[in-house]
Coordinates of C-alpha atoms in Angstrom, one line a residue:
X1192 CA 39.0 -17.1 -3.2
X1193 CA 35.5 -17.8 -4.6
X1194 CA 34.3 -19.0 -1.3
X1195 CA 35.4 -15.8 0.4
X1196 CA 34.0 -13.6 -2.4
X1197 CA 30.6 -15.2 -2.4
X1198 CA 30.4 -15.3 1.4
X1199 CA 31.1 -11.5 1.6
X1200 CA 28.9 -10.7 -1.3
X1201 CA 25.9 -12.7 0.1
X1202 CA 26.5 -11.0 3.4
X1203 CA 26.0 -7.6 1.7
X1204 CA 23.0 -8.7 -0.3
X1205 CA 21.4 -10.3 2.7
X1206 CA 21.9 -7.0 4.7
X1207 CA 19.8 -5.2 2.0
X1208 CA 17.2 -7.9 1.9
X1209 CA 16.9 -8.0 5.7
X1210 CA 16.4 -4.2 5.8
X1211 CA 13.5 -4.5 3.4
X1212 CA 11.8 -7.5 5.1
X1213 CA 12.6 -9.9 2.3
X1214 CA 14.5 -13.1 1.8
X1215 CA 17.7 -12.7 -0.3
X1216 CA 16.7 -14.9 -3.3
X1217 CA 15.4 -12.0 -5.4
X1218 CA 18.9 -10.6 -5.7
X1219 CA 20.9 -13.8 -4.9
X1220 CA 19.5 -15.7 -7.9
X1221 CA 20.7 -13.2 -10.7
X1222 CA 23.9 -12.5 -8.8
X1223 CA 24.9 -16.2 -8.6
X1224 CA 24.1 -16.5 -12.2
X1225 CA 26.9 -14.1 -13.0
X1226 CA 29.4 -16.6 -11.5
X1227 CA 28.4 -19.2 -14.0
X1228 CA 26.5 -21.6 -11.7
X1229 CA 23.8 -23.9 -13.2
X1230 CA 20.3 -22.5 -12.6
X1231 CA 17.9 -25.3 -12.0
X1232 CA 20.0 -27.7 -9.8
X1233 CA 22.4 -25.3 -8.1
X1234 CA 21.2 -21.7 -8.0
X1235 CA 17.5 -22.2 -7.4
X1236 CA 17.8 -24.5 -4.4
X1237 CA 20.7 -22.6 -3.1
X1238 CA 18.9 -19.3 -3.3
X1239 CA 15.7 -20.6 -1.9
X1240 CA 17.6 -22.1 1.1
X1241 CA 19.3 -18.8 1.7
X1242 CA 15.9 -17.1 1.2
X1243 CA 14.3 -19.0 4.0
X1244 CA 17.2 -18.5 6.4
X1245 CA 17.5 -14.8 5.8
X1246 CA 13.7 -14.3 6.1
X1247 CA 13.7 -16.1 9.4
X1248 CA 16.8 -14.2 10.6
X1249 CA 15.2 -10.8 9.7
X1250 CA 11.9 -11.9 11.2
X1251 CA 13.5 -12.7 14.5
X1252 CA 15.3 -9.4 14.6
X1253 CA 12.1 -7.5 13.8
X1254 CA 10.1 -9.6 16.4
X1255 CA 12.7 -8.8 19.1
X1256 CA 12.3 -5.1 18.2
X1257 CA 8.5 -5.6 18.6
X1258 CA 7.8 -4.3 15.1
X1259 CA 5.7 -7.2 13.7
X1260 CA 1.9 -7.0 13.5
X1261 CA 1.2 -10.6 14.4
X1262 CA -2.5 -10.2 13.8
X1263 CA -1.7 -9.6 10.2
X1264 CA 1.4 -11.8 9.8
X1265 CA 0.0 -15.2 10.9
X1266 CA -3.2 -15.2 8.8
X1267 CA -1.4 -13.9 5.7
X1268 CA 1.4 -16.5 6.2
X1269 CA -1.3 -19.2 6.1
X1270 CA -3.3 -17.6 3.2
X1271 CA -0.3 -17.1 0.9
X1272 CA 1.0 -20.6 1.5
X1273 CA -2.4 -22.2 0.9
X1274 CA -3.1 -20.0 -2.2
X1275 CA 0.2 -20.6 -4.0
X1276 CA -0.8 -24.1 -5.3
X1277 CA -3.8 -22.5 -7.0
X1278 CA -1.4 -20.5 -9.1
X1279 CA 0.4 -23.7 -10.1
X1280 CA -2.9 -25.2 -11.2
X1281 CA -3.7 -22.2 -13.3
X1282 CA -0.5 -22.7 -15.3
X1283 CA -2.4 -25.0 -17.7
X1284 CA -5.0 -22.3 -18.6
X1285 CA -3.0 -19.1 -19.1
X1286 CA 0.0 -18.2 -21.3
X1287 CA 2.9 -17.6 -18.9
X1288 CA 4.5 -14.9 -21.1
X1289 CA 1.4 -12.7 -20.9
X1290 CA 1.3 -13.0 -17.1
X1291 CA 5.0 -12.2 -16.8
X1292 CA 4.3 -8.9 -18.6
X1293 CA 1.4 -8.2 -16.3
X1294 CA 3.9 -8.8 -13.4
X1295 CA 6.3 -6.3 -14.9
X1296 CA 3.5 -3.8 -15.2
X1297 CA 2.4 -4.4 -11.6
X1298 CA 6.0 -3.9 -10.4
X1299 CA 6.3 -0.6 -12.2
X1300 CA 3.0 0.5 -10.8
X1301 CA 3.9 -0.5 -7.2
X1302 CA 7.3 1.2 -7.6
X1303 CA 5.5 4.5 -8.4
X1304 CA 3.2 4.1 -5.5
X1305 CA 6.1 3.3 -3.1
X1306 CA 8.2 6.3 -4.4
X1307 CA 5.3 8.6 -3.6
X1308 CA 3.6 6.8 -0.7
X1309 CA 0.8 8.0 1.6
X1310 CA 2.0 10.1 4.5
X1311 CA 3.7 7.9 7.1
X1312 CA 4.4 9.0 10.7
X1313 CA 6.9 6.7 12.5
X1314 CA 6.4 8.5 15.8
X1315 CA 2.9 7.0 16.2
X1316 CA 1.9 3.4 15.7
X1317 CA -0.6 3.2 12.8
X1318 CA -4.1 2.1 13.7
X1319 CA -4.8 -1.2 11.8
X1320 CA -8.5 -2.1 11.9
X1321 CA -10.0 -5.5 11.4
X1322 CA -11.5 -4.3 8.1
X1323 CA -8.0 -3.4 6.9
X1324 CA -6.7 -6.8 7.9
X1325 CA -9.6 -8.5 6.1
X1326 CA -8.7 -6.5 3.0
X1327 CA -5.1 -7.6 3.3
X1328 CA -6.3 -11.2 3.6
X1329 CA -8.2 -11.1 0.4
X1330 CA -5.4 -9.3 -1.5
X1331 CA -2.8 -11.8 -0.1
X1332 CA -4.8 -14.7 -1.5
X1333 CA -4.7 -13.1 -4.9
X1334 CA -1.0 -12.4 -4.5
X1335 CA -0.3 -15.9 -3.4
X1336 CA -2.1 -17.3 -6.5
X1337 CA -0.2 -14.9 -8.8
X1338 CA 3.1 -15.7 -7.1
X1339 CA 2.5 -19.4 -7.3
X1340 CA 1.7 -19.1 -11.0
X1341 CA 5.0 -17.4 -11.7
X1342 CA 7.1 -19.3 -9.2
X1343 CA 8.2 -16.2 -7.4
X1344 CA 7.9 -15.3 -3.7
X1345 CA 4.9 -13.2 -2.6
X1346 CA 7.0 -10.7 -0.5
X1347 CA 7.8 -8.2 -3.2
X1348 CA 4.0 -7.7 -3.9
X1349 CA 2.8 -8.0 -0.3
X1350 CA 5.0 -5.4 1.3
X1351 CA 3.9 -2.5 -0.9
X1352 CA 0.3 -3.7 -0.8
X1353 CA 0.4 -3.4 3.0
X1354 CA 1.8 0.1 2.7
X1355 CA -1.1 1.0 0.3
X1356 CA -3.5 -0.3 3.0
X1357 CA -2.2 2.1 5.6
X1358 CA 0.8 0.3 7.2
X1359 CA 4.0 2.3 7.6
X1360 CA 6.8 0.9 5.4
X1361 CA 8.6 -0.1 8.6
X1362 CA 5.7 -2.1 10.0
X1363 CA 4.9 -3.6 6.5
X1364 CA 8.5 -4.8 6.0
X1365 CA 8.7 -6.3 9.5
X1366 CA 5.4 -8.0 9.1
X1367 CA 6.2 -9.2 5.6
X1368 CA 9.4 -10.8 6.9
X1369 CA 7.3 -13.3 8.9
X1370 CA 4.9 -13.9 6.0
X1371 CA 7.6 -15.0 3.5
X1372 CA 9.3 -17.6 5.7
X1373 CA 7.2 -20.6 5.1
X1374 CA 6.7 -20.2 1.3
X1375 CA 10.5 -20.0 1.0
X1376 CA 11.1 -23.4 2.6
X1377 CA 8.1 -25.0 0.8
X1378 CA 9.6 -23.9 -2.5
X1379 CA 13.0 -25.1 -1.5
X1380 CA 11.6 -28.6 -0.6
X1381 CA 10.3 -28.9 -4.2
X1382 CA 13.8 -28.5 -5.5
X1383 CA 15.6 -30.7 -2.9
X1384 CA 15.5 -34.0 -4.7
X1385 CA 17.6 -32.8 -7.7
X1386 CA 19.7 -30.2 -5.9
X1387 CA 23.5 -30.1 -6.3
X1388 CA 25.3 -28.5 -3.3
X1389 CA 28.9 -27.7 -2.5
X1390 CA 28.6 -28.4 1.3
X1391 CA 31.4 -25.9 2.3
X1392 CA 30.0 -23.1 0.1
X1393 CA 26.5 -23.7 1.3
X1394 CA 27.6 -23.6 4.9
X1395 CA 29.7 -20.5 4.6
X1396 CA 27.1 -18.5 2.7
X1397 CA 24.4 -19.7 5.0
X1398 CA 26.2 -18.2 8.0
X1399 CA 27.1 -14.9 6.4
X1400 CA 23.6 -14.5 4.9
X1401 CA 22.0 -15.1 8.3
X1402 CA 24.3 -12.6 9.9
X1403 CA 23.7 -10.1 7.1
X1404 CA 19.9 -10.3 7.2
X1405 CA 20.0 -10.0 11.0
X1406 CA 22.1 -6.8 10.9
X1407 CA 20.1 -5.4 8.0
X1408 CA 16.9 -5.8 10.0
X1409 CA 18.4 -4.3 13.1
X1410 CA 19.8 -1.4 11.1
X1411 CA 16.3 -0.7 9.6
X1412 CA 14.7 -1.0 13.1
X1413 CA 17.0 1.6 14.5
X1414 CA 18.0 3.9 11.7
X1415 CA 15.8 3.8 8.7
X1416 CA 12.6 5.9 8.4
X1417 CA 9.5 4.6 6.6
X1418 CA 9.8 7.2 3.8
X1419 CA 13.4 6.3 3.1
X1420 CA 12.6 2.5 3.2
X1421 CA 9.6 3.0 0.9
X1422 CA 11.8 4.7 -1.7
X1423 CA 14.6 2.1 -1.4
X1424 CA 11.9 -0.5 -2.1
X1425 CA 10.6 1.5 -5.1
X1426 CA 14.1 1.4 -6.6
X1427 CA 14.4 -2.4 -6.0
X1428 CA 11.0 -2.9 -7.7
X1429 CA 12.1 -0.9 -10.8
X1430 CA 15.4 -2.9 -11.0
X1431 CA 13.4 -6.2 -10.7
X1432 CA 10.9 -5.1 -13.4
X1433 CA 13.7 -4.1 -15.7
X1434 CA 15.5 -7.4 -15.2
X1435 CA 12.4 -9.4 -15.9
X1436 CA 11.5 -7.3 -19.0
X1437 CA 15.0 -7.8 -20.4
X1438 CA 14.6 -11.6 -20.0
X1439 CA 11.2 -11.5 -21.7
X1440 CA 12.5 -9.4 -24.6
X1441 CA 15.6 -11.6 -25.1
X1442 CA 13.5 -14.8 -25.2

Protein backbone atom coordinates (compact mmCIF):
# COMPACT_ATOMS: atom_id res chain seq x y z
CA UNK A 1 0.00 0.00 0.00
CA UNK A 2 2.86 2.38 0.81
CA UNK A 3 4.33 1.87 -2.65
CA UNK A 4 1.05 2.88 -4.29
CA UNK A 5 0.47 5.80 -1.93
CA UNK A 6 3.90 7.34 -2.50
CA UNK A 7 3.80 6.72 -6.25
CA UNK A 8 0.47 8.55 -6.56
CA UNK A 9 1.53 11.29 -4.13
CA UNK A 10 4.79 11.97 -5.96
CA UNK A 11 2.93 12.04 -9.25
CA UNK A 12 0.79 14.88 -7.90
CA UNK A 13 3.71 16.75 -6.34
CA UNK A 14 5.72 16.41 -9.55
CA UNK A 15 2.79 17.77 -11.56
CA UNK A 16 2.86 20.94 -9.46
CA UNK A 17 6.66 21.19 -9.64
CA UNK A 18 6.68 20.65 -13.40
CA UNK A 19 4.10 23.38 -13.85
CA UNK A 20 6.38 25.83 -12.01
CA UNK A 21 9.57 24.84 -13.85
CA UNK A 22 11.13 23.25 -10.77
CA UNK A 23 12.37 19.87 -9.67
CA UNK A 24 10.19 18.12 -7.10
CA UNK A 25 12.69 18.02 -4.19
CA UNK A 26 11.43 21.21 -2.56
CA UNK A 27 8.11 19.52 -1.72
CA UNK A 28 9.20 15.88 -1.86
CA UNK A 29 11.75 16.23 0.96
CA UNK A 30 9.35 17.46 3.68
CA UNK A 31 6.57 15.18 2.41
CA UNK A 32 8.72 12.04 2.59
CA UNK A 33 9.76 13.09 6.07
CA UNK A 34 6.12 12.74 7.16
CA UNK A 35 6.33 9.01 6.37
CA UNK A 36 9.21 8.49 8.79
CA UNK A 37 12.05 7.92 6.32
CA UNK A 38 15.59 8.76 7.48
CA UNK A 39 16.73 12.13 6.13
CA UNK A 40 20.43 11.96 5.28
CA UNK A 41 20.75 8.52 3.68
CA UNK A 42 17.24 7.97 2.32
CA UNK A 43 15.22 11.14 1.77
CA UNK A 44 17.96 13.46 0.50
CA UNK A 45 19.41 11.20 -2.22
CA UNK A 46 15.93 9.98 -3.15
CA UNK A 47 14.57 13.54 -3.45
CA UNK A 48 17.61 14.78 -5.36
CA UNK A 49 17.34 11.89 -7.82
CA UNK A 50 13.66 12.63 -8.39
CA UNK A 51 14.50 16.34 -8.59
CA UNK A 52 16.84 15.76 -11.51
CA UNK A 53 14.42 13.46 -13.31
CA UNK A 54 11.46 15.82 -12.92
CA UNK A 55 13.53 18.84 -13.95
CA UNK A 56 14.61 17.07 -17.14
CA UNK A 57 11.09 15.83 -17.83
CA UNK A 58 9.65 19.33 -17.47
CA UNK A 59 12.48 20.88 -19.47
CA UNK A 60 11.86 18.49 -22.38
CA UNK A 61 8.15 19.30 -22.35
CA UNK A 62 8.85 23.04 -22.34
CA UNK A 63 11.49 22.68 -25.05
CA UNK A 64 9.05 20.80 -27.26
CA UNK A 65 6.57 23.64 -26.73
CA UNK A 66 9.35 26.08 -27.78
CA UNK A 67 9.07 28.04 -24.54
CA UNK A 68 12.72 27.96 -23.41
CA UNK A 69 15.01 30.97 -23.92
CA UNK A 70 18.16 28.98 -24.67
CA UNK A 71 20.32 32.12 -24.84
CA UNK A 72 19.56 32.56 -21.14
CA UNK A 73 19.26 28.93 -20.06
CA UNK A 74 22.64 27.57 -21.17
CA UNK A 75 24.84 30.36 -19.72
CA UNK A 76 22.91 30.39 -16.43
CA UNK A 77 23.10 26.60 -16.20
CA UNK A 78 26.88 26.87 -16.42
CA UNK A 79 27.17 29.86 -14.09
CA UNK A 80 25.05 28.44 -11.26
CA UNK A 81 26.82 25.08 -11.44
CA UNK A 82 30.26 26.71 -11.29
CA UNK A 83 29.27 29.22 -8.58
CA UNK A 84 27.73 26.72 -6.15
CA UNK A 85 31.09 25.41 -4.79
CA UNK A 86 31.91 29.00 -3.83
CA UNK A 87 29.00 28.90 -1.42
CA UNK A 88 30.29 25.67 0.09
CA UNK A 89 33.69 27.33 0.61
CA UNK A 90 32.03 30.29 2.38
CA UNK A 91 30.54 27.95 4.98
CA UNK A 92 33.70 28.30 7.06
CA UNK A 93 33.35 32.09 7.35
CA UNK A 94 29.67 32.84 7.99
CA UNK A 95 27.15 31.60 10.59
CA UNK A 96 24.71 29.35 8.77
CA UNK A 97 21.78 30.29 11.01
CA UNK A 98 22.05 33.97 10.08
CA UNK A 99 22.15 33.17 6.37
CA UNK A 100 19.09 30.92 6.70
CA UNK A 101 17.16 33.84 8.18
CA UNK A 102 18.31 36.02 5.29
CA UNK A 103 17.02 33.28 2.98
CA UNK A 104 13.62 33.37 4.71
CA UNK A 105 13.50 37.15 4.31
CA UNK A 106 14.41 36.87 0.63
CA UNK A 107 11.66 34.29 0.08
CA UNK A 108 9.02 36.54 1.65
CA UNK A 109 10.26 39.50 -0.40
CA UNK A 110 10.19 37.52 -3.65
CA UNK A 111 6.75 36.16 -2.76
CA UNK A 112 5.42 39.71 -2.50
CA UNK A 113 7.01 40.65 -5.82
CA UNK A 114 5.57 37.56 -7.49
CA UNK A 115 2.10 38.17 -6.05
CA UNK A 116 2.16 41.66 -7.58
CA UNK A 117 4.41 41.21 -10.63
CA UNK A 118 5.13 43.61 -13.49
CA UNK A 119 2.52 43.55 -16.25
CA UNK A 120 2.99 40.39 -18.33
CA UNK A 121 1.45 39.93 -21.78
CA UNK A 122 1.48 36.29 -22.91
CA UNK A 123 0.15 37.22 -26.35
CA UNK A 124 3.52 38.70 -27.31
CA UNK A 125 7.00 37.29 -26.78
CA UNK A 126 8.97 39.53 -24.38
CA UNK A 127 12.00 41.27 -25.80
CA UNK A 128 15.01 40.03 -23.84
CA UNK A 129 18.08 42.16 -24.54
CA UNK A 130 21.71 41.15 -24.17
CA UNK A 131 21.94 43.64 -21.30
CA UNK A 132 19.11 41.84 -19.50
CA UNK A 133 20.82 38.49 -20.06
CA UNK A 134 24.06 39.94 -18.69
CA UNK A 135 22.22 41.08 -15.55
CA UNK A 136 20.69 37.63 -15.18
CA UNK A 137 24.18 36.13 -15.44
CA UNK A 138 25.55 38.31 -12.63
CA UNK A 139 22.54 37.64 -10.42
CA UNK A 140 22.63 33.90 -11.14
CA UNK A 141 26.25 33.77 -9.94
CA UNK A 142 25.19 35.35 -6.63
CA UNK A 143 22.22 32.98 -6.41
CA UNK A 144 24.44 29.99 -7.16
CA UNK A 145 26.82 30.94 -4.33
CA UNK A 146 23.93 31.57 -1.94
CA UNK A 147 22.26 28.27 -2.86
CA UNK A 148 25.55 26.39 -2.56
CA UNK A 149 26.11 27.84 0.91
CA UNK A 150 22.70 26.65 2.09
CA UNK A 151 22.68 23.38 0.18
CA UNK A 152 19.45 24.21 -1.67
CA UNK A 153 18.64 24.33 -5.37
CA UNK A 154 18.88 27.69 -7.16
CA UNK A 155 15.56 27.38 -9.01
CA UNK A 156 13.33 28.93 -6.34
CA UNK A 157 15.41 32.11 -6.40
CA UNK A 158 16.18 32.17 -10.11
CA UNK A 159 12.65 31.96 -11.47
CA UNK A 160 11.31 35.08 -9.68
CA UNK A 161 14.57 36.90 -10.44
CA UNK A 162 13.98 36.34 -14.15
CA UNK A 163 10.43 37.67 -13.77
CA UNK A 164 11.78 40.81 -12.09
CA UNK A 165 14.13 41.28 -15.06
CA UNK A 166 11.25 41.31 -17.54
CA UNK A 167 10.65 37.67 -18.45
CA UNK A 168 7.04 36.53 -18.33
CA UNK A 169 6.40 33.93 -15.63
CA UNK A 170 5.79 31.29 -18.30
CA UNK A 171 9.09 32.01 -20.06
CA UNK A 172 10.94 32.23 -16.73
CA UNK A 173 9.56 28.88 -15.53
CA UNK A 174 10.35 27.11 -18.80
CA UNK A 175 13.88 28.53 -18.90
CA UNK A 176 14.43 27.81 -15.21
CA UNK A 177 13.52 24.15 -15.74
CA UNK A 178 16.62 23.76 -17.92
CA UNK A 179 18.88 25.69 -15.54
CA UNK A 180 18.13 23.47 -12.52
CA UNK A 181 18.84 20.10 -14.20
CA UNK A 182 22.62 19.83 -13.76
CA UNK A 183 22.81 21.15 -10.17
CA UNK A 184 20.24 18.51 -9.19
CA UNK A 185 22.37 15.61 -10.39
CA UNK A 186 25.64 17.07 -9.10
CA UNK A 187 24.05 17.32 -5.65
CA UNK A 188 22.71 13.76 -5.97
CA UNK A 189 26.20 12.48 -6.84
CA UNK A 190 27.57 13.87 -3.57
CA UNK A 191 25.06 11.73 -1.61
CA UNK A 192 25.35 8.58 -3.69
CA UNK A 193 28.10 6.82 -1.72
CA UNK A 194 26.02 6.62 1.47
CA UNK A 195 22.55 6.42 -0.09
CA UNK A 196 20.13 3.69 0.99
CA UNK A 197 17.54 2.85 -1.66
CA UNK A 198 14.53 0.57 -1.88
CA UNK A 199 14.92 -0.39 -5.54
CA UNK A 200 11.24 -1.02 -6.22
CA UNK A 201 10.15 2.18 -4.47
CA UNK A 202 12.78 4.20 -6.31
CA UNK A 203 11.73 2.74 -9.65
CA UNK A 204 7.99 3.26 -9.15
CA UNK A 205 8.30 6.81 -7.84
CA UNK A 206 10.78 7.70 -10.59
CA UNK A 207 8.30 6.67 -13.28
CA UNK A 208 5.31 8.44 -11.73
CA UNK A 209 7.35 11.57 -10.95
CA UNK A 210 8.63 11.84 -14.53
CA UNK A 211 5.10 11.46 -15.91
CA UNK A 212 3.72 13.97 -13.41
CA UNK A 213 6.35 16.60 -14.23
CA UNK A 214 5.82 16.10 -17.96
CA UNK A 215 2.06 16.54 -17.65
CA UNK A 216 2.45 19.51 -15.31
CA UNK A 217 4.74 21.28 -17.77
CA UNK A 218 2.39 20.54 -20.67
CA UNK A 219 -0.58 21.77 -18.65
CA UNK A 220 1.22 25.01 -17.89
CA UNK A 221 2.25 25.45 -21.52
CA UNK A 222 -1.33 25.10 -22.72
CA UNK A 223 -3.56 26.37 -19.92
CA UNK A 224 -1.83 28.55 -17.32
CA UNK A 225 -1.31 32.28 -17.84
CA UNK A 226 1.74 34.09 -16.50
CA UNK A 227 -0.16 36.06 -13.85
CA UNK A 228 -1.76 32.89 -12.46
CA UNK A 229 1.58 31.07 -12.49
CA UNK A 230 3.28 34.00 -10.77
CA UNK A 231 0.75 33.94 -7.92
CA UNK A 232 0.96 30.15 -7.55
CA UNK A 233 4.72 30.58 -7.25
CA UNK A 234 4.23 33.35 -4.67
CA UNK A 235 2.13 31.00 -2.53
CA UNK A 236 4.80 28.29 -2.80
CA UNK A 237 7.49 30.77 -1.71
CA UNK A 238 5.46 31.75 1.36
CA UNK A 239 4.95 28.10 2.33
CA UNK A 240 8.65 27.38 1.88
CA UNK A 241 9.60 30.42 3.97
CA UNK A 242 7.19 29.43 6.76
CA UNK A 243 8.53 25.88 6.77
CA UNK A 244 12.14 27.06 7.05
CA UNK A 245 11.27 29.64 9.74
CA UNK A 246 9.53 26.92 11.77
CA UNK A 247 12.64 24.73 11.55
CA UNK A 248 14.88 27.62 12.65
CA UNK A 249 12.63 28.54 15.57
CA UNK A 250 12.40 24.96 16.79
CA UNK A 251 16.17 24.42 16.70
